[in-house]
Short mmCIF file of C-alpha atoms and ligand atoms in Angstrom, two decimals:
data_model
loop_
_atom_site.label_atom_id
_atom_site.label_comp_id
_atom_site.label_asym_id
_atom_site.label_seq_id
_atom_site.Cartn_x
_atom_site.Cartn_y
_atom_site.Cartn_z
CA MET A 336 36.51 44.90 -38.39
CA ILE A 337 36.55 47.15 -35.31
CA PHE A 338 33.86 49.44 -36.78
CA LYS A 339 31.35 46.71 -37.68
CA ASP A 340 27.78 48.04 -37.17
CA ARG A 341 29.11 51.60 -36.80
CA VAL A 342 28.10 54.51 -39.02
CA ALA A 343 30.70 57.20 -39.69
CA LEU A 344 30.10 60.58 -41.30
CA ILE A 345 33.08 62.36 -42.81
CA THR A 346 32.78 65.95 -43.99
CA GLY A 347 34.94 66.84 -46.96
CA GLY A 348 35.30 63.11 -47.60
CA GLY A 349 35.42 63.49 -51.37
CA ARG A 350 39.18 63.81 -51.65
CA GLY A 351 42.48 64.20 -49.80
CA ILE A 352 42.59 63.46 -46.08
CA GLY A 353 38.80 63.03 -45.80
CA ARG A 354 38.78 60.41 -48.55
CA ALA A 355 41.59 58.48 -46.83
CA ILE A 356 39.69 58.58 -43.51
CA ALA A 357 36.49 57.35 -45.19
CA LEU A 358 38.34 54.46 -46.86
CA LYS A 359 40.18 53.54 -43.65
CA LEU A 360 37.00 53.44 -41.53
CA ALA A 361 35.17 51.50 -44.27
CA ALA A 362 38.02 48.98 -44.52
CA LYS A 363 37.62 48.42 -40.77
CA GLY A 364 33.88 47.75 -41.15
CA ALA A 365 32.02 51.08 -40.88
CA ASP A 366 29.17 52.19 -43.09
CA ILE A 367 30.03 55.62 -44.43
CA VAL A 368 28.35 58.96 -45.11
CA ILE A 369 30.42 61.30 -47.29
CA ALA A 370 29.30 64.92 -46.95
CA ASP A 371 31.07 67.16 -49.43
CA LEU A 372 30.46 70.43 -51.24
CA THR A 373 31.62 68.74 -54.46
CA PRO A 374 29.17 65.96 -55.43
CA ASP A 375 31.45 64.44 -58.10
CA ALA A 376 34.26 63.89 -55.61
CA ALA A 377 31.85 62.53 -53.00
CA GLY A 378 30.38 60.12 -55.57
CA GLN A 379 33.85 58.93 -56.58
CA THR A 380 34.85 58.10 -52.99
CA ALA A 381 31.44 56.46 -52.49
CA LYS A 382 32.15 54.09 -55.42
CA GLU A 383 35.46 53.07 -53.84
CA ILE A 384 33.69 52.34 -50.54
CA GLU A 385 31.04 50.23 -52.25
CA LEU A 386 33.87 48.11 -53.66
CA LEU A 387 34.92 47.44 -50.06
CA GLY A 388 31.46 46.00 -49.46
CA ARG A 389 30.20 48.71 -47.13
CA ARG A 390 26.98 50.73 -47.32
CA VAL A 391 27.61 54.33 -48.33
CA LEU A 392 25.66 57.55 -48.75
CA ALA A 393 27.10 60.55 -50.63
CA LEU A 394 25.53 63.92 -49.77
CA LYS A 395 26.08 67.40 -51.16
CA VAL A 396 26.55 69.55 -48.06
CA ASP A 397 27.96 72.97 -47.30
CA VAL A 398 29.13 72.60 -43.70
CA GLY A 399 28.90 76.38 -43.27
CA CYS A 400 25.12 76.15 -43.70
CA ALA A 401 23.29 75.02 -40.54
CA ASP A 402 20.22 73.81 -42.46
CA ASP A 403 22.41 71.61 -44.70
CA THR A 404 24.12 70.01 -41.70
CA GLN A 405 20.86 69.40 -39.85
CA LYS A 406 19.45 67.62 -42.90
CA MET A 407 22.74 65.74 -43.37
CA VAL A 408 22.45 64.14 -39.91
CA GLU A 409 18.74 63.34 -40.45
CA ASP A 410 19.54 61.71 -43.82
CA ALA A 411 22.38 59.67 -42.28
CA VAL A 412 20.21 58.38 -39.42
CA ASP A 413 17.29 57.66 -41.80
CA ALA A 414 19.54 55.74 -44.19
CA PHE A 415 21.55 53.68 -41.70
CA GLY A 416 19.59 53.83 -38.44
CA GLY A 417 22.29 55.62 -36.45
CA LEU A 418 25.33 57.84 -36.37
CA HIS A 419 28.28 56.85 -34.20
CA ILE A 420 31.31 58.67 -35.58
CA LEU A 421 31.59 62.24 -36.86
CA VAL A 422 34.81 63.46 -38.48
CA ASN A 423 34.87 67.23 -39.00
CA ASN A 424 37.39 67.32 -41.83
CA ALA A 425 36.06 69.84 -44.40
CA GLY A 426 38.45 72.77 -44.56
CA ILE A 427 39.72 75.48 -46.86
CA THR A 428 42.61 77.95 -47.05
CA ARG A 429 42.61 81.54 -48.32
CA ASP A 430 46.22 82.51 -47.55
CA ARG A 431 47.40 86.12 -47.53
CA LEU A 432 49.52 88.29 -45.25
CA LEU A 433 47.36 89.98 -42.62
CA LEU A 434 47.61 93.54 -43.96
CA ARG A 435 46.29 92.40 -47.34
CA MET A 436 43.74 89.89 -46.08
CA SER A 437 40.18 90.81 -46.99
CA GLU A 438 37.19 90.48 -44.70
CA GLU A 439 35.78 87.93 -47.17
CA GLU A 440 38.97 85.81 -46.93
CA TRP A 441 38.75 85.88 -43.14
CA ASP A 442 35.02 85.09 -43.03
CA SER A 443 35.03 82.28 -45.59
CA VAL A 444 37.79 80.33 -43.79
CA LEU A 445 36.22 80.80 -40.35
CA THR A 446 32.80 79.81 -41.73
CA VAL A 447 33.94 76.51 -43.24
CA ASN A 448 36.66 75.46 -40.80
CA LEU A 449 35.17 76.56 -37.47
CA LYS A 450 31.46 77.29 -37.85
CA GLY A 451 31.25 74.18 -40.05
CA ALA A 452 32.47 72.01 -37.18
CA PHE A 453 30.03 73.75 -34.83
CA ASN A 454 27.09 73.16 -37.20
CA CYS A 455 27.90 69.47 -37.78
CA THR A 456 28.70 68.72 -34.14
CA ARG A 457 25.57 70.41 -32.79
CA ALA A 458 23.42 68.45 -35.22
CA ALA A 459 25.19 65.14 -34.49
CA VAL A 460 25.37 65.34 -30.68
CA ARG A 461 21.59 65.70 -30.43
CA HIS A 462 21.39 62.19 -31.84
CA MET A 463 24.52 60.81 -30.10
CA SER A 464 23.33 62.09 -26.69
CA ARG A 465 20.12 60.09 -26.96
CA GLU A 466 22.15 56.99 -27.82
CA ARG A 467 24.73 57.75 -25.10
CA TYR A 468 27.51 56.96 -27.57
CA GLY A 469 29.59 59.04 -29.92
CA ARG A 470 33.06 59.62 -31.30
CA ILE A 471 33.88 63.05 -32.70
CA VAL A 472 37.25 63.74 -34.32
CA ASN A 473 38.09 67.24 -35.52
CA ILE A 474 40.82 67.81 -38.09
CA ALA A 475 42.78 70.77 -36.76
CA SER A 476 46.32 71.63 -37.93
CA ILE A 477 49.86 72.15 -36.73
CA VAL A 478 49.40 75.86 -37.54
CA GLY A 479 46.59 76.06 -34.97
CA LEU A 480 49.36 75.35 -32.43
CA THR A 481 52.24 77.33 -33.94
CA GLY A 482 50.73 80.07 -36.15
CA ASN A 483 52.04 80.60 -39.68
CA PRO A 484 52.70 83.79 -41.67
CA GLY A 485 50.01 84.24 -44.32
CA GLN A 486 47.49 82.11 -42.46
CA ALA A 487 45.92 84.38 -39.81
CA ASN A 488 42.45 83.21 -40.82
CA TYR A 489 43.36 79.51 -41.14
CA SER A 490 45.48 79.28 -37.97
CA ALA A 491 42.79 81.13 -35.97
CA SER A 492 40.15 78.71 -37.27
CA LYS A 493 42.26 75.69 -36.29
CA ALA A 494 43.20 77.09 -32.85
CA GLY A 495 39.49 77.79 -32.39
CA LEU A 496 38.71 74.21 -33.36
CA ILE A 497 41.05 72.96 -30.64
CA GLY A 498 39.23 75.07 -27.99
CA PHE A 499 35.92 73.86 -29.39
CA THR A 500 37.13 70.23 -29.15
CA LYS A 501 37.98 70.59 -25.46
CA THR A 502 34.64 72.20 -24.61
CA VAL A 503 32.63 69.54 -26.46
CA ALA A 504 34.73 66.90 -24.67
CA ARG A 505 33.81 68.38 -21.30
CA GLU A 506 30.13 68.97 -22.08
CA PHE A 507 29.44 65.46 -23.40
CA ALA A 508 31.87 63.21 -21.48
CA ALA A 509 29.13 61.98 -19.17
CA ARG A 510 27.02 60.90 -22.15
CA GLY A 511 29.53 58.49 -23.61
CA ILE A 512 30.68 60.92 -26.30
CA THR A 513 34.38 61.60 -26.78
CA CYS A 514 35.69 64.55 -28.77
CA ASN A 515 39.32 64.73 -29.87
CA ALA A 516 41.35 66.55 -32.50
CA VAL A 517 44.21 65.58 -34.73
CA ALA A 518 46.71 68.24 -35.74
CA PRO A 519 48.36 67.19 -39.01
CA GLY A 520 51.60 68.77 -40.12
CA PHE A 521 52.13 69.14 -43.86
CA ILE A 522 50.29 66.42 -45.72
CA ASP A 523 50.60 65.65 -49.42
CA THR A 524 47.15 66.66 -50.80
CA ALA A 525 45.74 69.18 -53.29
CA MET A 526 45.86 71.77 -50.48
CA THR A 527 49.67 71.57 -50.19
CA GLN A 528 50.25 70.70 -53.88
CA ALA A 529 49.04 74.26 -54.57
CA MET A 530 52.18 75.59 -52.84
CA PRO A 531 55.19 76.62 -54.95
CA GLU A 532 57.87 73.89 -55.23
CA ARG A 533 60.43 76.08 -53.39
CA ALA A 534 58.10 76.57 -50.42
CA ARG A 535 57.37 72.82 -50.25
CA ASN A 536 61.09 72.01 -50.26
CA ALA A 537 61.78 74.63 -47.58
CA LEU A 538 59.02 73.13 -45.43
CA THR A 539 60.31 69.59 -45.85
CA SER A 540 63.70 70.68 -44.52
CA HIS A 541 61.95 71.49 -41.18
CA ILE A 542 60.44 68.02 -40.84
CA PRO A 543 62.69 65.62 -38.85
CA MET A 544 61.25 62.69 -40.85
CA ALA A 545 62.23 64.61 -44.04
CA ARG A 546 58.96 63.95 -45.90
CA LEU A 547 55.44 65.28 -46.11
CA GLY A 548 52.82 63.12 -44.41
CA THR A 549 50.34 61.04 -46.39
CA PRO A 550 46.56 61.19 -45.99
CA GLU A 551 46.81 57.59 -44.68
CA ASP A 552 49.15 58.75 -41.87
CA VAL A 553 46.33 61.02 -40.67
CA ALA A 554 43.61 58.43 -41.24
CA GLU A 555 45.38 55.96 -38.91
CA GLY A 556 45.28 58.48 -36.04
CA VAL A 557 41.62 59.28 -36.70
CA ALA A 558 40.71 55.57 -36.78
CA PHE A 559 42.35 55.09 -33.38
CA LEU A 560 40.53 58.05 -31.79
CA ALA A 561 37.23 56.89 -33.32
CA SER A 562 37.65 53.36 -31.97
CA ASP A 563 36.65 51.81 -28.66
CA ALA A 564 40.37 51.42 -27.89
CA ALA A 565 40.33 55.20 -27.27
CA SER A 566 37.23 55.21 -25.06
CA TYR A 567 39.04 56.90 -22.11
CA ILE A 568 40.68 59.58 -24.30
CA THR A 569 38.81 62.86 -24.72
CA GLY A 570 39.79 66.49 -25.29
CA HIS A 571 43.14 65.37 -26.67
CA VAL A 572 45.05 66.87 -29.60
CA LEU A 573 47.06 64.23 -31.46
CA SER A 574 49.91 65.68 -33.52
CA ILE A 575 50.65 63.80 -36.75
CA ASN A 576 53.52 65.81 -38.15
CA GLY A 577 56.72 63.76 -38.61
CA GLY A 578 58.23 65.56 -35.60
CA MET A 579 57.88 69.04 -37.11
CA PHE A 580 56.41 70.43 -33.88
CA MET A 581 56.65 68.76 -30.46
N1 NAD B 1698 46.87 69.04 -46.38
C1 NAD B 1698 47.48 69.43 -45.29
O1 NAD B 1698 48.69 69.60 -45.25
C2 NAD B 1698 46.70 69.66 -44.03
C3 NAD B 1698 47.41 69.90 -42.85
C4 NAD B 1698 46.73 70.12 -41.67
C5 NAD B 1698 45.35 70.08 -41.68
N2 NAD B 1698 44.68 69.86 -42.83
C6 NAD B 1698 43.22 69.85 -42.76
O2 NAD B 1698 42.73 68.60 -43.20
C7 NAD B 1698 41.45 68.78 -43.78
C8 NAD B 1698 41.44 68.18 -45.18
O3 NAD B 1698 42.45 68.80 -45.94
P1 NAD B 1698 42.88 68.29 -47.41
O4 NAD B 1698 44.30 68.63 -47.56
O5 NAD B 1698 42.43 66.90 -47.60
O6 NAD B 1698 42.02 69.31 -48.30
P2 NAD B 1698 41.40 69.15 -49.77
O7 NAD B 1698 41.25 70.53 -50.27
O8 NAD B 1698 42.16 68.15 -50.56
O9 NAD B 1698 39.94 68.52 -49.47
C9 NAD B 1698 38.97 69.24 -48.76
C10 NAD B 1698 37.60 68.66 -49.04
O10 NAD B 1698 36.65 69.46 -48.32
C11 NAD B 1698 35.57 69.79 -49.19
N3 NAD B 1698 34.96 71.06 -48.76
C12 NAD B 1698 35.46 72.30 -48.88
N4 NAD B 1698 34.58 73.22 -48.41
C13 NAD B 1698 33.50 72.52 -47.99
C14 NAD B 1698 32.25 72.89 -47.41
N5 NAD B 1698 31.93 74.20 -47.19
N6 NAD B 1698 31.35 71.93 -47.09
C15 NAD B 1698 31.64 70.61 -47.32
N7 NAD B 1698 32.80 70.20 -47.87
C16 NAD B 1698 33.73 71.14 -48.20
C17 NAD B 1698 36.20 69.89 -50.56
O11 NAD B 1698 35.22 69.76 -51.59
C18 NAD B 1698 37.22 68.75 -50.53
O12 NAD B 1698 36.63 67.54 -50.96
C19 NAD B 1698 41.17 70.28 -43.76
O13 NAD B 1698 40.40 70.60 -42.61
C20 NAD B 1698 42.54 70.87 -43.63
O14 NAD B 1698 42.51 72.14 -43.04
C21 NAD B 1698 45.31 69.65 -44.01
#
């Protein structure tokens, strides 16, 4: 129960990787706030967390909206008396080759994936700074390190998130707040299930471990970075990719 008496907020915690992170932190003792654009999904994960015996709050939040994220942090602190862990996980893709990519496709991905993390982090660190304690984990991506055809918007957002992570780490290190990123490779969720079978098989052939990752593989890395065992680690990018990129 390494997260006993800790409160963790996970954006996009309704399904996929965010759901797995929420369940992992709850299983290790944390009370959980699920902030998701889709209330049904958030409510479903919340039910699973209740079964683990933890307190849980499910909120409908658009991370791209600063007012939503401000209220989200206020609601979390009001409900549970604190906020110790923030996981910026909400993310979307709008894949298209650059020459055909619309301004809307660029803006929507940057708004959710990058501005969303900015909004949530700015709201949370105000509270964490006062408490002189915080753990922030940003869910970046392998393609933020390597680039990927068809993902100019997504890879730019994830590379931006890595730069953001390092700056937050530097700005808040003296206040007991760490900020790290994980960079998952290809993980078996709705996001990658949307890919054609042929593309998934081609991708798998580039993974030394010869399988896609699971949401739990990512959740384990997040739990470590959010724990006190990682208290001297900040500004780090942890690859969780089966050896696909080293
Ligand atoms: N699946 C992968 O292979 C993979 C690889 C690397 C990184 N990632 C990253 O991991 C994170 C989770 O991915 P996933 O595969 O679980 O995705 P997913 O699509 O299964 O889940 C994303 C969740 O985010 C929520 N969401 C979307 N827009 C939102 C918004 N504006 N405000 C609040 N919530 C919002 C969705 O409702 C959904 O519950 C994303 O940041 C993604 O970029 C995924």
